Coordinates of C-alpha atoms in Angstrom, one line a residue:
M213 CA -43.4 -34.3 -30.1
T214 CA -39.9 -32.9 -30.2
E215 CA -38.6 -33.1 -33.8
H216 CA -34.9 -33.0 -33.2
L217 CA -34.2 -34.9 -30.0
I218 CA -30.7 -36.2 -29.2
R219 CA -30.1 -38.6 -26.3
L220 CA -26.5 -39.0 -25.1
S221 CA -25.9 -42.0 -22.8
P222 CA -23.9 -43.1 -20.9
A223 CA -22.1 -40.2 -19.3
E224 CA -18.9 -42.3 -19.2
Y225 CA -17.9 -45.5 -21.0
I226 CA -14.8 -47.6 -20.5
N227 CA -13.8 -50.7 -22.5
Q228 CA -10.6 -51.9 -20.9
V229 CA -9.0 -55.1 -19.6
G230 CA -8.9 -55.0 -15.8
I231 CA -11.2 -52.1 -15.4
L232 CA -13.4 -53.9 -12.9
K233 CA -10.4 -54.3 -10.5
K234 CA -10.6 -50.5 -10.2
L235 CA -14.2 -50.4 -9.1
P236 CA -13.5 -49.3 -5.5
E237 CA -11.3 -46.5 -6.8
I238 CA -14.1 -45.4 -9.3
I239 CA -16.7 -45.5 -6.5
K240 CA -14.5 -43.4 -4.2
Q241 CA -13.5 -40.9 -7.0
H242 CA -17.2 -40.2 -7.8
G243 CA -18.1 -39.7 -4.2
Y244 CA -20.7 -42.5 -3.8
Q245 CA -21.3 -43.3 -0.2
N246 CA -23.9 -46.1 -0.2
P247 CA -23.7 -48.4 -3.3
V248 CA -25.7 -51.6 -3.8
V249 CA -24.9 -54.5 -6.1
L250 CA -27.7 -55.8 -8.4
T251 CA -27.0 -59.2 -10.1
D252 CA -28.4 -62.7 -10.4
T253 CA -27.3 -66.0 -9.0
T254 CA -25.5 -67.2 -12.2
V255 CA -23.5 -63.9 -12.7
R256 CA -22.6 -63.8 -9.0
E257 CA -20.6 -67.0 -9.4
I258 CA -18.8 -65.7 -12.6
I259 CA -17.7 -62.2 -11.8
P260 CA -15.4 -62.6 -8.7
D261 CA -12.4 -63.5 -10.8
Y262 CA -12.6 -60.1 -12.5
L263 CA -13.2 -58.1 -9.3
P264 CA -10.9 -57.1 -6.4
D265 CA -10.6 -59.7 -3.8
N266 CA -13.8 -60.1 -1.6
F267 CA -15.4 -57.2 -3.5
L268 CA -18.9 -58.7 -3.3
D269 CA -18.6 -59.1 0.5
N270 CA -18.1 -55.4 0.9
Y271 CA -21.4 -54.2 -0.5
P272 CA -25.1 -55.0 0.0
L273 CA -26.3 -57.4 -2.7
S274 CA -29.8 -57.8 -4.3
L275 CA -30.8 -60.5 -6.7
F276 CA -32.7 -60.0 -10.0
S277 CA -35.6 -62.3 -10.6
G278 CA -34.7 -62.9 -14.3
N279 CA -37.2 -60.8 -16.3
A280 CA -37.7 -57.1 -17.0
T281 CA -41.3 -56.8 -15.8
K282 CA -43.3 -54.1 -14.1
K283 CA -43.7 -56.2 -11.0
E284 CA -39.9 -56.7 -10.7
I285 CA -39.2 -53.0 -11.3
K286 CA -41.7 -52.1 -8.5
R287 CA -40.1 -54.7 -6.2
L288 CA -36.6 -53.4 -6.7
T289 CA -37.6 -49.8 -6.6
G290 CA -38.9 -50.4 -3.1
L291 CA -36.0 -52.6 -2.1
L292 CA -33.2 -50.2 -3.2
K293 CA -34.4 -47.0 -1.7
G294 CA -31.7 -45.3 0.4
Y295 CA -28.8 -46.2 -1.8
D296 CA -27.0 -43.7 -4.0
L297 CA -25.6 -46.0 -6.6
I298 CA -26.6 -49.3 -8.3
L299 CA -23.8 -51.5 -9.5
A300 CA -25.6 -53.7 -12.1
F301 CA -23.9 -56.9 -13.3
G302 CA -25.7 -59.0 -15.9
G303 CA -27.4 -59.3 -19.2
G304 CA -29.9 -57.2 -21.2
Q305 CA -33.0 -57.7 -19.1
L306 CA -31.2 -56.9 -15.9
M307 CA -29.7 -53.8 -17.5
D308 CA -33.1 -52.7 -18.7
T309 CA -34.6 -53.2 -15.2
A310 CA -31.7 -51.4 -13.5
K311 CA -32.1 -48.4 -15.7
V312 CA -35.8 -47.9 -14.8
V313 CA -35.1 -48.5 -11.1
A314 CA -32.3 -46.0 -11.0
D315 CA -34.5 -43.5 -12.9
N316 CA -37.4 -44.0 -10.5
L317 CA -35.1 -43.4 -7.5
R318 CA -33.1 -40.7 -9.2
I319 CA -29.8 -42.3 -8.3
A320 CA -26.6 -43.2 -10.2
L321 CA -26.2 -46.4 -12.2
I322 CA -23.1 -48.2 -13.3
N323 CA -23.9 -50.9 -15.8
I324 CA -21.4 -53.7 -16.1
P325 CA -22.7 -56.1 -18.8
T326 CA -21.5 -59.7 -18.5
L327 CA -22.8 -60.7 -21.9
P328 CA -22.1 -59.0 -25.3
S329 CA -25.7 -59.9 -26.4
N330 CA -27.1 -56.4 -27.1
C331 CA -26.6 -52.7 -26.3
A332 CA -29.2 -52.4 -23.5
A333 CA -26.5 -51.4 -21.0
L334 CA -26.1 -48.0 -22.7
T335 CA -29.4 -46.7 -24.0
T336 CA -32.1 -44.8 -22.1
K337 CA -34.8 -47.2 -23.2
S338 CA -35.9 -50.4 -21.6
I339 CA -38.0 -53.2 -23.1
L340 CA -40.6 -54.6 -20.7
Y341 CA -42.1 -58.1 -20.8
S342 CA -45.2 -59.8 -19.5
E343 CA -45.0 -61.3 -16.0
Q344 CA -44.4 -64.7 -17.6
G345 CA -41.5 -63.2 -19.5
H346 CA -42.8 -64.5 -22.9
E347 CA -44.1 -61.4 -24.6
M348 CA -43.0 -57.8 -25.0
I349 CA -45.6 -55.5 -23.6
G350 CA -44.0 -52.1 -24.2
A351 CA -41.0 -49.9 -23.8
H352 CA -40.0 -47.4 -21.1
R353 CA -37.9 -44.3 -21.8
Q354 CA -35.8 -43.1 -18.9
S355 CA -35.4 -39.4 -18.2
Q356 CA -31.7 -39.7 -17.1
A357 CA -28.7 -41.1 -18.9
V358 CA -26.8 -44.2 -17.6
T359 CA -24.0 -42.8 -15.3
M360 CA -21.3 -45.2 -16.5
V361 CA -20.8 -48.4 -18.5
L362 CA -17.8 -50.6 -17.8
L363 CA -16.7 -53.4 -20.2
E364 CA -14.3 -56.1 -19.2
P365 CA -13.3 -57.4 -22.6
K366 CA -12.1 -60.8 -21.4
L367 CA -15.3 -61.5 -19.4
L368 CA -17.3 -60.7 -22.5
Q369 CA -15.1 -62.6 -24.9
N370 CA -15.5 -65.7 -22.7
A371 CA -19.3 -65.5 -22.6
P372 CA -21.3 -68.5 -23.8
E373 CA -21.4 -68.6 -27.6
P374 CA -25.2 -68.1 -28.0
Y375 CA -24.9 -64.7 -26.3
V376 CA -22.0 -63.6 -28.4
L377 CA -24.0 -64.7 -31.5
S378 CA -26.9 -62.7 -30.1
G379 CA -24.8 -59.5 -30.0
I380 CA -23.6 -60.1 -33.5
G381 CA -27.2 -60.7 -34.8
D382 CA -28.6 -57.7 -32.9
T383 CA -25.9 -55.4 -34.1
L384 CA -26.2 -56.4 -37.7
A385 CA -29.9 -55.6 -37.5
K386 CA -29.0 -51.9 -37.0
F387 CA -27.9 -51.9 -40.7
Y388 CA -30.3 -54.4 -42.3
E389 CA -33.4 -53.0 -40.6
I390 CA -32.8 -49.3 -40.0
R391 CA -31.3 -48.5 -43.4
L392 CA -34.9 -48.3 -44.6
R393 CA -35.5 -45.4 -42.2
L394 CA -32.3 -43.5 -42.8
T395 CA -32.5 -43.3 -46.5
D396 CA -30.6 -40.8 -48.6
D397 CA -33.4 -38.2 -48.7
K398 CA -33.4 -38.1 -44.8
L399 CA -29.7 -37.3 -44.3
D400 CA -29.9 -33.5 -44.5
L401 CA -29.2 -33.2 -40.7
V402 CA -25.7 -34.0 -39.7
T403 CA -26.9 -36.2 -36.9
A404 CA -28.9 -38.3 -39.3
A405 CA -25.9 -38.6 -41.6
I406 CA -23.7 -39.7 -38.6
S407 CA -26.4 -42.2 -37.7
R408 CA -26.3 -43.7 -41.2
Q409 CA -22.6 -44.0 -40.9
Y410 CA -23.0 -45.8 -37.7
L411 CA -25.3 -48.3 -39.4
D412 CA -22.6 -49.0 -42.0
I413 CA -20.0 -49.5 -39.2
C414 CA -22.3 -52.0 -37.5
R415 CA -22.4 -54.0 -40.7
D416 CA -18.8 -53.6 -41.8
E417 CA -17.2 -54.2 -38.4
I418 CA -19.3 -57.3 -37.6
L419 CA -18.9 -58.9 -41.0
K420 CA -15.1 -58.8 -40.4
V421 CA -15.5 -61.1 -37.5
G422 CA -15.0 -64.9 -37.8
D423 CA -13.8 -66.6 -34.7
Y424 CA -14.4 -63.9 -32.0
R425 CA -12.3 -65.9 -29.5
E426 CA -9.2 -65.3 -31.7
L427 CA -9.6 -61.5 -31.9
D428 CA -6.5 -59.6 -30.9
R429 CA -6.6 -56.6 -28.4
T430 CA -7.6 -54.0 -31.0
Q431 CA -10.0 -56.2 -32.8
L432 CA -11.7 -57.1 -29.6
I433 CA -12.1 -53.5 -28.5
N434 CA -13.6 -52.6 -31.9
F435 CA -15.9 -55.6 -31.8
L436 CA -17.3 -54.8 -28.4
D437 CA -17.4 -51.0 -29.1
T438 CA -19.5 -51.8 -32.2
I439 CA -21.9 -54.1 -30.3
F440 CA -22.3 -51.6 -27.4
L441 CA -21.3 -48.0 -28.1
I442 CA -21.9 -47.7 -31.9
A443 CA -25.2 -49.7 -31.9
A444 CA -26.6 -47.8 -28.9
S445 CA -25.7 -44.4 -30.4
V446 CA -28.1 -45.0 -33.3
D447 CA -31.0 -44.9 -30.8
G448 CA -29.6 -41.7 -29.2
L449 CA -28.8 -39.8 -32.4
A450 CA -31.5 -40.9 -34.8
N451 CA -34.5 -40.8 -32.4
L452 CA -37.6 -42.2 -34.2
D453 CA -35.6 -42.9 -37.3
G454 CA -33.4 -45.2 -35.3
R455 CA -36.3 -47.6 -34.5
S456 CA -36.1 -51.2 -35.6
V457 CA -38.4 -52.6 -38.3
L458 CA -39.2 -56.2 -39.3
A459 CA -36.4 -58.2 -37.6
H460 CA -37.5 -57.1 -34.2
A461 CA -41.2 -57.4 -35.2
F462 CA -40.3 -61.0 -36.1
Y463 CA -38.7 -61.5 -32.7
N464 CA -41.7 -60.1 -30.9
A465 CA -44.0 -62.5 -32.8
Y466 CA -41.7 -65.4 -32.1
M467 CA -41.7 -64.6 -28.3
K468 CA -45.5 -64.5 -28.4
Y469 CA -46.1 -67.8 -30.2
Q470 CA -43.0 -70.0 -29.7
T471 CA -43.5 -72.4 -26.9
G472 CA -40.7 -74.4 -25.2
K473 CA -37.1 -74.0 -26.1
K474 CA -36.0 -70.6 -27.5
K475 CA -33.0 -69.1 -29.1
T476 CA -31.4 -65.9 -27.8
H477 CA -32.8 -62.5 -28.7
G478 CA -30.1 -61.6 -31.2
E479 CA -30.1 -65.0 -32.9
V480 CA -33.8 -64.7 -33.6
V481 CA -33.4 -61.1 -34.7
A482 CA -30.6 -62.3 -37.0
L483 CA -33.1 -64.6 -38.8
G484 CA -35.5 -61.7 -38.8
N485 CA -32.9 -59.8 -40.8
L486 CA -33.2 -62.4 -43.5
F487 CA -37.0 -62.2 -43.2
Q488 CA -37.0 -58.5 -43.9
L489 CA -34.8 -58.9 -46.9
H490 CA -37.1 -61.5 -48.3
L491 CA -40.1 -59.2 -47.8
E492 CA -38.3 -56.3 -49.4
G493 CA -37.6 -58.3 -52.5
N494 CA -34.9 -57.7 -55.1
Q495 CA -32.2 -57.9 -52.4
V496 CA -30.2 -60.8 -53.9
E497 CA -26.8 -59.4 -53.1
L498 CA -27.6 -58.5 -49.5
L499 CA -29.3 -61.8 -48.9
K500 CA -26.3 -63.8 -50.2
E501 CA -23.9 -61.7 -48.2
L502 CA -25.9 -62.3 -45.0
E503 CA -26.7 -65.9 -45.6
D504 CA -23.0 -66.7 -46.3
Y505 CA -22.1 -64.9 -43.0
H506 CA -24.7 -66.8 -41.1
Q507 CA -23.3 -70.0 -42.4
R508 CA -19.8 -69.1 -41.5
I509 CA -20.5 -67.8 -38.0
G510 CA -23.3 -70.1 -36.9
L511 CA -26.3 -67.9 -37.0
P512 CA -29.8 -69.3 -37.9
L513 CA -30.7 -69.7 -41.5
T514 CA -34.2 -71.4 -41.2
I515 CA -37.0 -71.5 -38.7
K516 CA -35.9 -74.9 -37.6
D517 CA -32.7 -73.4 -36.4
I518 CA -34.7 -71.4 -33.8
Y519 CA -36.9 -74.4 -32.9
L520 CA -39.9 -72.8 -34.6
D521 CA -42.6 -75.0 -36.1
S522 CA -44.2 -73.8 -39.4
Q523 CA -47.7 -74.1 -37.8
Y524 CA -47.0 -70.8 -36.1
L525 CA -46.1 -68.8 -39.2
E526 CA -49.7 -67.8 -40.1
D527 CA -50.3 -66.5 -36.5
M528 CA -47.0 -64.7 -36.6
A529 CA -47.9 -63.1 -39.9
N530 CA -51.2 -61.8 -38.6
Y531 CA -49.5 -60.5 -35.5
I532 CA -46.8 -58.6 -37.5
A533 CA -49.4 -57.2 -40.0
Q534 CA -51.6 -55.5 -37.3
P535 CA -52.5 -52.0 -38.4
D536 CA -51.3 -50.6 -35.0
N537 CA -47.8 -52.1 -35.4
I538 CA -46.1 -48.7 -35.9
R539 CA -42.7 -50.4 -36.1
V540 CA -43.8 -52.1 -39.3
Q541 CA -46.4 -49.8 -40.7
T542 CA -44.2 -46.7 -40.9
I543 CA -42.0 -48.6 -43.5
F544 CA -44.4 -51.0 -45.0
P545 CA -47.8 -49.2 -44.9
N546 CA -50.8 -51.4 -45.4
I547 CA -48.7 -54.5 -45.6
N548 CA -51.0 -57.6 -45.4
S549 CA -50.6 -60.8 -43.6
Q550 CA -50.3 -62.9 -46.8
E551 CA -47.3 -60.9 -48.0
I552 CA -45.7 -61.4 -44.7
L553 CA -46.5 -65.1 -44.6
S554 CA -45.0 -65.5 -48.1
A555 CA -41.7 -64.0 -46.8
L556 CA -41.8 -66.1 -43.6
E557 CA -42.2 -69.3 -45.6
K558 CA -39.0 -68.6 -47.4
L559 CA -37.3 -69.2 -44.1
E560 CA -38.5 -72.8 -44.1
I561 CA -36.0 -73.9 -46.7

């Protein structure tokens, strides 16, 4: 295992109103001869207003099935052979799939996120799900960086509210979860110190935001840069000390046991932040700060807010407490299911 591993991705990042209108110019400047568009049916109907006229008619187009699974990655890897660039438009699971496919084919990738729901567009790691899409089954680390990420701020600002809340919750988790890994005694390396500063930025910049639809130009740039660039950089700079802890363990358990209607990834992770603070204990100030913000912005405060029935809490506690759950055990060694259940039950009120 390499001890001091830094991953820098993407190679280029642009957050600028109107940038998608310049896509033909960008493609030509970089010398790509045979691009293909990867998107889904919903996004295909949304993006034309932000693109040059008839842009989607000028390139081959492939549709994503909706889940980042091994089967979908294999299908698209076979389908997209022969192209030299993937133009990926969509949300987190599409971005994660596109990264693996581009890596498999050793071709360029321009990620264009259409939802500000997480930082998946930038990192060199993809989360993979079961074929039913309900359970995380692992992660895949790409060998190459994402070639370019393009953000159209107006498109992202106009995304459906649950996906903006998802980005807010997932970005806040960088601070509330990972601060337990990047403690003061681990900041001797400058990269670790920078990573810790990034955690603080994730908290401070997001907690400034009230009505995200009213943000001015500079505020919007900072908001989106925090959700995408700053949050993703923690993974690249901190390596293993940038891994998430209990909020994402909570999400994984939720995905395994919750049936029927579900909240977005980041909304569930946001409630997981509160769960972690309850488990830590003696975090009165942080809990109040976060609960007040949830109340103000519309993030979940109880398990009912994410449609979760209390009958699943014991199963979730047992799942989170598994001895091979490295995400949890490296911070809470030998934690038992009863301790976890007690913290989960505090989310019922």
